[in-house]
Amino acid sequence: MNTTVVAQLQRQFQDYIVSLYQQGFLDNQFSELRKLQDEGTPDFVAEVVSLFFDDCSKLINTMSASLERPDNVDFKQVDSGVHQLKGSSSSVGAQRVKNVCISFKECCHVQNREGCLRCLQQVDYEYKMLKTKLQDLFNLEQQILQAGGTIPQVDIN
Amino acid sequence: MNIENIPDSPMVSRKIRKVFDKMTQWVTPWRSNLESPREMMILRGDVEQDEFQYASSHCLSSYYSVFVVRLAIMVMLAILIGLLTVLTWHFTRIYTKQSLKTLAYGLRYELLQRPVLRMWSVLNTTSELTTAQVKLSEYVIKKYDKPTTQEELVEMYQAMKDVTWALFASAKALNAITINYRNGFVQAFHRDPASSSTFYIFSDLKNYSISGIGPEDVSGWNNQSIHGNMTAIWYQQQLDPVTGEKLGKPLKIPPDDLINIAGILQVPDGEASWHVTVSKYMDSPLLSAALPVFDASNKSIVDVVGVTTALYSVGQLMRDLVDVHGGHIYLTSQEGYLLATSTNGPLLKNTTNGPKLMKAIDSEEWVIRAGAQWLEKTYGSKRPQEVHAENVKLGNQRYYIDSFYLNLKRLPIIGVVIIPRKFIMGKVDERAFKTLIILISASVCIFFIGCVCILILTNGVSKEMKLRAELIRQLDARRRAEASSNYKSQFLANMSHELRTPMAAVIGLLDILISDDCLSNEQYATVTQIRKCSTALLRLLNNILDLSKVESGKLVLEEAEFDLGRELEGLVDMFSVQCINHNVETVLDLSDDMPALVRGDSARLVQIFANLISNSIKFTTTGHIILRGWCENINSLHDEMRLTVDRKKPWAPMKTKLVQHRNHLQKSCKNANKMVLWFEVDDTGCGIESSKWDSVFESFEQADPSTTRTHGGTGLGLCIVRNLVNKMGGEIKVVQKNGLGTLMRLYLILSTPETADQNIQPDFSKYGLVVLLSMYGSTARMITSKWLRKHGIATVEASDWNELTQIIRDLLEMGSRDNSFDSQNNIADSLRAELSNIEEIKNPVFVVVVDIGVLDLTTDIWKEQLNYLDRFSNKAKFAWLLKHDTSNIVKTELRRKGHVMMVNKPLYKAKMIQILEAVIKNRKRCNGLRNRGNGSDESHDFLEIDPTQFDTCSSDDSSETSGEKHIDKSVQPSTLHSPVLKNYLIDANNSNDDSTSASTTQKNLEEEDWKDRLYSGIALDGKNQKSLEGIRILLAEDTPVLQRVATIMLEKMGATVTAVWDGQQAVDSLNYRSINVQDPTGEPTSSEEETANNSINPQSSLRNSSPYDLILMDCQMPKMDGYDATKAIRRAEIGTELHIPIVALTAHAMSSDEAKCLEVGMDAYLTKPIDRKLMVSTILSLTKPSIFQTSLSA
């Protein structure tokens, strides 16, 4: 019985992660991250991802604070925030966040406050979305582990 | 202005319009120029419009100024010429007039003087005669003093008459002489000019007494008595005018009828008197003078003598004068009575009382009347003595009027001259008018000519103005162009992001596709090819971005290890796809001594050859393109020199130069393991004229300008090649070639890694291999067979199907049918010798390499051909050379028949080695299996796996899946051998192959070892994952995520990582460690040096002194960014001879960022997200010597 549950969970996990890739939430970098995770660092991915989300919320707060002021928006500050966000999102493979960051950056360059605000909302939305998705993924992982199974190596490529 | 609307006269209207345009252009020269900038302005839109308007207004004002200057000069000219004309005219006229006037005055004066003088003389004559008569009368009266008797009285009268006659006769001009005695007796002589007869008139003597009135009684003796005394009888006696004889009888006449008899009334005071009279019989006035005759005692007047002279002689003179000079002259008395005129008009008027003197204003002559009236009107009664008037208008003519006053006693006379102006000034006035017209027309002409001259002269100025305006426009355009150039670089900067992103996506997707298990082998091959092309495209993109850098010399060459052979093979593979379409063979011919690994900029190297080969392909339609390469050790150059000089004479100068260059190099980096790599690109294209061999390497230069039309291209390719080659310390040249085409030869100086002696050549000779090459392309076949023979492999060539079947029959059926060998008459002798040699090989292994093109693919014959070949499949191994477009049917058919060795064309060394090794292994396996009694069909499986492993090694991306996948074998050959393969080989060696000695095994193990070491960065599986073992890395990264990822990544690979959050911390942590550093050893830290001395290890001391082996530095960080941190670190390093490698981490993708990184002192450059392999290879390339050292010391 246990094995069938495990197998089911594993398949579920596989499908889920594949869907994440297909929907563009994640990219290759995430698999790279997963590859880095081994016995020595069992929670590496979760750790990095949580770091990323912390970073995200912090940066988004700063940027929204900067963009709040209708006049004299410090675009340079916003830009550096976006830059950081882009770097970290691309490092964890959060593809959608990264893509939004790219357009965000464009807006920053042309000092388009409206566009920036729009992008900011989008980033906020995307990262929260990703957060829930990944949360689910990790939960699934936990379930598999609890059921005594191993995390299947999902090769997206 | 709607001239052009008139439909029926288009020509005329056009002409008019033209003229009008021209005029407008003349008048407003700036207008035409004004329009074009405005157009441009519209075209260019709103960019920097204000600036432009400034420029255009500037040139507009300059046009205005030209125009104003022109106008001013013209006006000045006009004024000048006008003034000159007026002055000329004025002076000529005035002076002429002045002198003429003077002359005219003299003339007029003279004219008047003459009649006046005549008048004067007439007066004088009259006066003299009168005086003479008086004196004679006195004498006669004295003689007959106091006559008392009648006889005496008569006698006295007779005497008087004679005396008077004498006087009268002598003076012809006299009109009459009268003597009026006191007693009333009258004696008179009279001349009648009309009948030219002379008369003596006397009164009757009987009426007069002798003693009449006494002398005192003068008052009683008056005229009255004479005239009133009508009772007296007068007689007229005609006389002979000459002799005075009486002619006929005296006639009785009424008294005082004929002439005026001067009486006592004319001399009231006893003095002489003058007056003008008229006579009945004469139409001219008469001048009469009267004098009294006193008696002897002078007490009383005895008688009165009167002399009358006619004035008509004066008039005669005047007429004569006027005849000559024209005009009119007249003399009047003070009262205004006419005395004489120059005309024939009457001077007297007839009244009822007889003729009377006429006033000048009443003259019948019109001119005289008008003149007199004018004088009267102008001066009235107070007429001055002299009047000179010019330009008096009388009637419709102009006259000069001059009047002189002649003051004679008792008879003042006024003379007036009237001369028509035109007599004197007529010519002058006429001339003056003509002169004026001529002057005006001349000056107008001069003015127009002057204007034209000014226009011509100022045209130069305006041209200059135009040029200046042009210059301003040009400057503006240049500024604009510069701006647009800036935009262009901006555009490129943006585009690099935009282009790389989709390319990265394409490549990533291809990677996903490649790792998909469901792919068939063909699909896999295609996808791999696509991926390769995409990578090439990406590289091309980068090249385009760097093109300007190459040109400006800012290009920085990378210094990284790469597999030269593999790069070139990839290149040839890529180009062969193009070439096959062209019916051109692409051949890669690298000598065996070429180092597999070199340090340098692989991208640029590939760019060089890509340019050269693509250039060759462009111009080669048939034949072949050969890329040859050989190598020459820098240290053994001098030995080589002799050889090369002998072999390639034309290359000699380059060689010597090379030697110099090399000597220099040797000095600079003493022990550097430099290699001189020679390459040739040889094609059979149209060739280049020898005169253009140098110029083809110039920018935008093509050997034949028409090639742009036929082949396209900018002519930049070879220029970039030369720049790059020079940059790599080499040189490129076109050299003389036998036969058609171009031969480009170049050399590059590249350093090889420390791990020398990489040229491990597999030894195939002992396997008894026999290779049958059946290929279309003769060049590739020849080169391959040459190489095979060199390595002791018997080789037979076949160029087409017939030859192939013949040879294959000979070779493979040899054993069974020895005797049939003789029947092969049509085989060439050399081939036969070869065959006989092969015959001698014991236990030969036949390898048949068949070009798919040898089969007849156009029809279905190829299937039968395959079936035919299939008969030999148990005796020989078939390897197929496929084209990239070989159809799937053929491939599946081949596979069905069990032909698993398939490679894509072109065939080159590495692919050949791959085939041979596969064959050898298969054979060994077979032997092994056979030993165990197994069938041969397993060998196919094995072979299918086999090429996969080659592929694994060459393709970076599939490395982690190596060994597990079954991939097509045709794609990527390599000189490298994956560990799996090696392991297998070793197993085989150990377990099965008796003939292989232990030393071979050992060698293979070593081989494997170095390869592991070298490619640890690429092949990450197994123990190689710890490729960064022992490296201490300082990671400066502010983003927590990135920091964590990078840390784990590096730690996974065995590195020790210290993470800091910003540049400041990085510098601090470095300083903290550096403080503890004792004096740095004087040892130079050049990495190459360390290999030389193994006994003393300078590396250890160095390692002690430097806290980290490497720094990974994010560029954008708070507090202190990567650039500043690097600068600070490099500053701190000055004088310590330390140099910590710093690798930049940046999210920017432009090479300008790379340049910036390198500028501040960083050593390498990685883009985010971090690519693991690239990072490892970069880190290794920077720290490798030390690692190597570490592993040695450990």
mmCIF file of N, CA, C and O in Angstrom, chain B residues 805-855:
data_model
loop_
_atom_site.group_PDB
_atom_site.id
_atom_site.type_symbol
_atom_site.label_atom_id
_atom_site.label_comp_id
_atom_site.label_asym_id
_atom_site.label_seq_id
_atom_site.Cartn_x
_atom_site.Cartn_y
_atom_site.Cartn_z
ATOM 1 N N THR B 805 33.311 -2.177 -55.949
ATOM 2 C CA THR B 805 32.911 -3.587 -56.005
ATOM 3 C C THR B 805 34.092 -4.462 -56.409
ATOM 4 O O THR B 805 34.316 -5.540 -55.841
ATOM 5 N N GLN B 806 34.852 -3.962 -57.335
ATOM 6 C CA GLN B 806 35.983 -4.742 -57.802
ATOM 7 C C GLN B 806 36.962 -5.012 -56.670
ATOM 8 O O GLN B 806 37.368 -6.141 -56.413
ATOM 9 N N ILE B 807 37.315 -3.909 -55.992
ATOM 10 C CA ILE B 807 38.321 -4.050 -54.944
ATOM 11 C C ILE B 807 37.785 -4.886 -53.795
ATOM 12 O O ILE B 807 38.481 -5.716 -53.228
ATOM 13 N N ILE B 808 36.536 -4.616 -53.481
ATOM 14 C CA ILE B 808 35.962 -5.330 -52.346
ATOM 15 C C ILE B 808 35.925 -6.841 -52.635
ATOM 16 O O ILE B 808 36.166 -7.661 -51.747
ATOM 17 N N ARG B 809 35.627 -7.121 -53.889
ATOM 18 C CA ARG B 809 35.645 -8.537 -54.253
ATOM 19 C C ARG B 809 37.043 -9.112 -54.124
ATOM 20 O O ARG B 809 37.266 -10.150 -53.535
ATOM 21 N N ASP B 810 37.977 -8.362 -54.640
ATOM 22 C CA ASP B 810 39.367 -8.828 -54.596
ATOM 23 C C ASP B 810 39.821 -9.061 -53.176
ATOM 24 O O ASP B 810 40.469 -10.056 -52.863
ATOM 25 N N LEU B 811 39.493 -8.086 -52.353
ATOM 26 C CA LEU B 811 40.006 -8.156 -50.982
ATOM 27 C C LEU B 811 39.320 -9.248 -50.182
ATOM 28 O O LEU B 811 39.957 -10.023 -49.493
ATOM 29 N N LEU B 812 38.042 -9.264 -50.276
ATOM 30 C CA LEU B 812 37.298 -10.096 -49.338
ATOM 31 C C LEU B 812 37.076 -11.517 -49.825
ATOM 32 O O LEU B 812 36.882 -12.423 -49.026
ATOM 33 N N GLU B 813 37.131 -11.662 -51.116
ATOM 34 C CA GLU B 813 36.942 -13.027 -51.589
ATOM 35 C C GLU B 813 38.268 -13.662 -51.930
ATOM 36 O O GLU B 813 38.349 -14.702 -52.563
ATOM 37 N N MET B 814 39.309 -12.950 -51.536
ATOM 38 C CA MET B 814 40.667 -13.368 -51.839
ATOM 39 C C MET B 814 40.950 -14.778 -51.311
ATOM 40 O O MET B 814 41.444 -15.639 -52.012
ATOM 41 N N GLY B 815 40.595 -14.913 -50.071
ATOM 42 C CA GLY B 815 40.931 -16.174 -49.410
ATOM 43 C C GLY B 815 40.342 -17.389 -50.116
ATOM 44 O O GLY B 815 41.025 -18.393 -50.337
ATOM 45 N N SER B 816 39.137 -17.253 -50.520
ATOM 46 C CA SER B 816 38.451 -18.401 -51.111
ATOM 47 C C SER B 816 38.850 -18.633 -52.559
ATOM 48 O O SER B 816 38.912 -19.770 -53.025
ATOM 49 N N ARG B 817 39.107 -17.497 -53.244
ATOM 50 C CA ARG B 817 39.388 -17.669 -54.678
ATOM 51 C C ARG B 817 40.717 -17.019 -55.012
ATOM 52 O O ARG B 817 40.766 -15.952 -55.591
ATOM 53 N N ASP B 818 41.720 -17.633 -54.603
ATOM 54 C CA ASP B 818 43.055 -17.082 -54.848
ATOM 55 C C ASP B 818 43.366 -16.949 -56.329
ATOM 56 O O ASP B 818 43.983 -15.977 -56.755
ATOM 57 N N ASN B 819 42.930 -17.932 -57.059
ATOM 58 C CA ASN B 819 43.310 -17.960 -58.467
ATOM 59 C C ASN B 819 42.636 -16.870 -59.287
ATOM 60 O O ASN B 819 43.131 -16.467 -60.317
ATOM 61 N N SER B 820 41.542 -16.389 -58.816
ATOM 62 C CA SER B 820 40.846 -15.372 -59.592
ATOM 63 C C SER B 820 41.571 -14.032 -59.599
ATOM 64 O O SER B 820 41.228 -13.117 -60.331
ATOM 65 N N PHE B 821 42.497 -13.941 -58.770
ATOM 66 C CA PHE B 821 43.269 -12.695 -58.663
ATOM 67 C C PHE B 821 43.918 -12.316 -59.992
ATOM 68 O O PHE B 821 43.971 -11.133 -60.348
ATOM 69 N N ASP B 822 44.384 -13.306 -60.697
ATOM 70 C CA ASP B 822 45.071 -13.016 -61.956
ATOM 71 C C ASP B 822 44.136 -12.397 -62.988
ATOM 72 O O ASP B 822 44.579 -11.661 -63.868
ATOM 73 N N SER B 823 42.920 -12.732 -62.846
ATOM 74 C CA SER B 823 41.978 -12.251 -63.872
ATOM 75 C C SER B 823 41.691 -10.754 -63.758
ATOM 76 O O SER B 823 41.098 -10.165 -64.648
ATOM 77 N N GLN B 824 42.114 -10.164 -62.679
ATOM 78 C CA GLN B 824 41.826 -8.734 -62.512
ATOM 79 C C GLN B 824 42.812 -7.899 -63.310
ATOM 80 O O GLN B 824 43.737 -7.296 -62.783
ATOM 81 N N ASN B 825 42.590 -7.874 -64.555
ATOM 82 C CA ASN B 825 43.554 -7.181 -65.409
ATOM 83 C C ASN B 825 43.375 -5.668 -65.387
ATOM 84 O O ASN B 825 44.304 -4.913 -65.630
ATOM 85 N N ASN B 826 42.208 -5.301 -65.142
ATOM 86 C CA ASN B 826 41.943 -3.863 -65.240
ATOM 87 C C ASN B 826 42.332 -3.076 -63.980
ATOM 88 O O ASN B 826 42.127 -1.881 -63.902
ATOM 89 N N ILE B 827 42.857 -3.756 -63.016
ATOM 90 C CA ILE B 827 43.297 -3.051 -61.824
ATOM 91 C C ILE B 827 44.702 -2.518 -62.066
ATOM 92 O O ILE B 827 45.556 -3.220 -62.585
ATOM 93 N N ALA B 828 44.903 -1.291 -61.673
ATOM 94 C CA ALA B 828 46.199 -0.659 -61.916
ATOM 95 C C ALA B 828 47.300 -1.366 -61.139
ATOM 96 O O ALA B 828 47.038 -2.013 -60.120
ATOM 97 N N ASP B 829 48.511 -1.191 -61.623
ATOM 98 C CA ASP B 829 49.645 -1.887 -61.022
ATOM 99 C C ASP B 829 49.857 -1.483 -59.578
ATOM 100 O O ASP B 829 50.112 -2.312 -58.701
ATOM 101 N N SER B 830 49.778 -0.213 -59.345
ATOM 102 C CA SER B 830 50.015 0.262 -57.985
ATOM 103 C C SER B 830 48.993 -0.334 -57.036
ATOM 104 O O SER B 830 49.315 -0.759 -55.921
ATOM 105 N N LEU B 831 47.793 -0.327 -57.529
ATOM 106 C CA LEU B 831 46.728 -0.881 -56.709
ATOM 107 C C LEU B 831 46.964 -2.368 -56.474
ATOM 108 O O LEU B 831 46.761 -2.872 -55.356
ATOM 109 N N ARG B 832 47.425 -2.969 -57.515
ATOM 110 C CA ARG B 832 47.686 -4.398 -57.373
ATOM 111 C C ARG B 832 48.773 -4.638 -56.330
ATOM 112 O O ARG B 832 48.685 -5.546 -55.509
ATOM 113 N N ALA B 833 49.781 -3.810 -56.390
ATOM 114 C CA ALA B 833 50.862 -3.945 -55.404
ATOM 115 C C ALA B 833 50.298 -3.765 -53.998
ATOM 116 O O ALA B 833 50.637 -4.521 -53.070
ATOM 117 N N GLU B 834 49.465 -2.787 -53.906
ATOM 118 C CA GLU B 834 48.837 -2.524 -52.614
ATOM 119 C C GLU B 834 48.055 -3.746 -52.160
ATOM 120 O O GLU B 834 48.141 -4.174 -51.003
ATOM 121 N N LEU B 835 47.323 -4.256 -53.107
ATOM 122 C CA LEU B 835 46.498 -5.425 -52.770
ATOM 123 C C LEU B 835 47.358 -6.606 -52.346
ATOM 124 O O LEU B 835 47.033 -7.313 -51.392
ATOM 125 N N SER B 836 48.438 -6.723 -53.049
ATOM 126 C CA SER B 836 49.289 -7.863 -52.693
ATOM 127 C C SER B 836 49.929 -7.656 -51.321
ATOM 128 O O SER B 836 50.139 -8.610 -50.563
ATOM 129 N N ASN B 837 50.213 -6.393 -51.039
ATOM 130 C CA ASN B 837 50.718 -6.097 -49.690
ATOM 131 C C ASN B 837 49.694 -6.496 -48.641
ATOM 132 O O ASN B 837 50.024 -7.090 -47.618
ATOM 133 N N ILE B 838 48.477 -6.102 -48.923
ATOM 134 C CA ILE B 838 47.407 -6.397 -47.973
ATOM 135 C C ILE B 838 47.256 -7.890 -47.778
ATOM 136 O O ILE B 838 47.015 -8.376 -46.672
ATOM 137 N N GLU B 839 47.460 -8.534 -48.864
ATOM 138 C CA GLU B 839 47.333 -9.988 -48.810
ATOM 139 C C GLU B 839 48.240 -10.592 -47.757
ATOM 140 O O GLU B 839 47.940 -11.604 -47.151
ATOM 141 N N GLU B 840 49.358 -9.896 -47.610
ATOM 142 C CA GLU B 840 50.336 -10.449 -46.695
ATOM 143 C C GLU B 840 49.979 -10.207 -45.235
ATOM 144 O O GLU B 840 50.558 -10.807 -44.331
ATOM 145 N N ILE B 841 49.084 -9.262 -45.001
ATOM 146 C CA ILE B 841 48.730 -8.978 -43.617
ATOM 147 C C ILE B 841 48.015 -10.174 -43.025
ATOM 148 O O ILE B 841 47.077 -10.722 -43.630
ATOM 149 N N LYS B 842 48.501 -10.523 -41.865
ATOM 150 C CA LYS B 842 47.902 -11.697 -41.220
ATOM 151 C C LYS B 842 46.657 -11.274 -40.455
ATOM 152 O O LYS B 842 46.672 -10.259 -39.753
ATOM 153 N N ASN B 843 45.668 -12.020 -40.653
ATOM 154 C CA ASN B 843 44.427 -11.771 -39.941
ATOM 155 C C ASN B 843 43.974 -10.316 -40.047
ATOM 156 O O ASN B 843 43.889 -9.598 -39.053
ATOM 157 N N PRO B 844 43.716 -9.872 -41.253
ATOM 158 C CA PRO B 844 43.388 -8.447 -41.425
ATOM 159 C C PRO B 844 41.959 -8.114 -40.958
ATOM 160 O O PRO B 844 41.108 -8.994 -40.937
ATOM 161 N N VAL B 845 41.847 -6.881 -40.548
ATOM 162 C CA VAL B 845 40.506 -6.376 -40.216
ATOM 163 C C VAL B 845 40.133 -5.380 -41.302
ATOM 164 O O VAL B 845 40.820 -4.376 -41.503
ATOM 165 N N PHE B 846 39.077 -5.708 -42.005
ATOM 166 C CA PHE B 846 38.695 -4.833 -43.113
ATOM 167 C C PHE B 846 37.702 -3.774 -42.638
ATOM 168 O O PHE B 846 36.720 -4.095 -41.979
ATOM 169 N N VAL B 847 38.055 -2.579 -43.017
ATOM 170 C CA VAL B 847 37.119 -1.481 -42.750
ATOM 171 C C VAL B 847 36.804 -0.833 -44.093
ATOM 172 O O VAL B 847 37.710 -0.408 -44.812
ATOM 173 N N VAL B 848 35.548 -0.816 -44.409
ATOM 174 C CA VAL B 848 35.161 -0.195 -45.674
ATOM 175 C C VAL B 848 34.426 1.112 -45.354
ATOM 176 O O VAL B 848 33.370 1.107 -44.722
ATOM 177 N N VAL B 849 35.048 2.181 -45.758
ATOM 178 C CA VAL B 849 34.405 3.487 -45.549
ATOM 179 C C VAL B 849 33.738 3.878 -46.864
ATOM 180 O O VAL B 849 34.409 4.071 -47.871
ATOM 181 N N VAL B 850 32.425 3.935 -46.833
ATOM 182 C CA VAL B 850 31.697 4.205 -48.075
ATOM 183 C C VAL B 850 30.975 5.543 -47.991
ATOM 184 O O VAL B 850 30.218 5.795 -47.049
ATOM 185 N N ASP B 851 31.261 6.334 -48.949
ATOM 186 C CA ASP B 851 30.520 7.591 -49.097
ATOM 187 C C ASP B 851 29.147 7.243 -49.633
ATOM 188 O O ASP B 851 29.024 6.475 -50.593
ATOM 189 N N ILE B 852 28.126 7.805 -49.024
ATOM 190 C CA ILE B 852 26.771 7.479 -49.456
ATOM 191 C C ILE B 852 26.556 7.929 -50.888
ATOM 192 O O ILE B 852 25.724 7.406 -51.622
ATOM 193 N N GLY B 853 27.373 8.896 -51.289
ATOM 194 C CA GLY B 853 27.256 9.402 -52.651
ATOM 195 C C GLY B 853 27.712 8.399 -53.692
ATOM 196 O O GLY B 853 27.404 8.537 -54.877
ATOM 197 N N VAL B 854 28.453 7.358 -53.254
ATOM 198 C CA VAL B 854 28.901 6.350 -54.207
ATOM 199 C C VAL B 854 27.708 5.533 -54.674
ATOM 200 O O VAL B 854 27.654 5.091 -55.824
ATOM 201 N N LEU B 855 26.748 5.375 -53.798
ATOM 202 C CA LEU B 855 25.551 4.631 -54.179
ATOM 203 C C LEU B 855 24.709 5.487 -55.125
ATOM 204 O O LEU B 855 24.749 6.726 -55.069
#
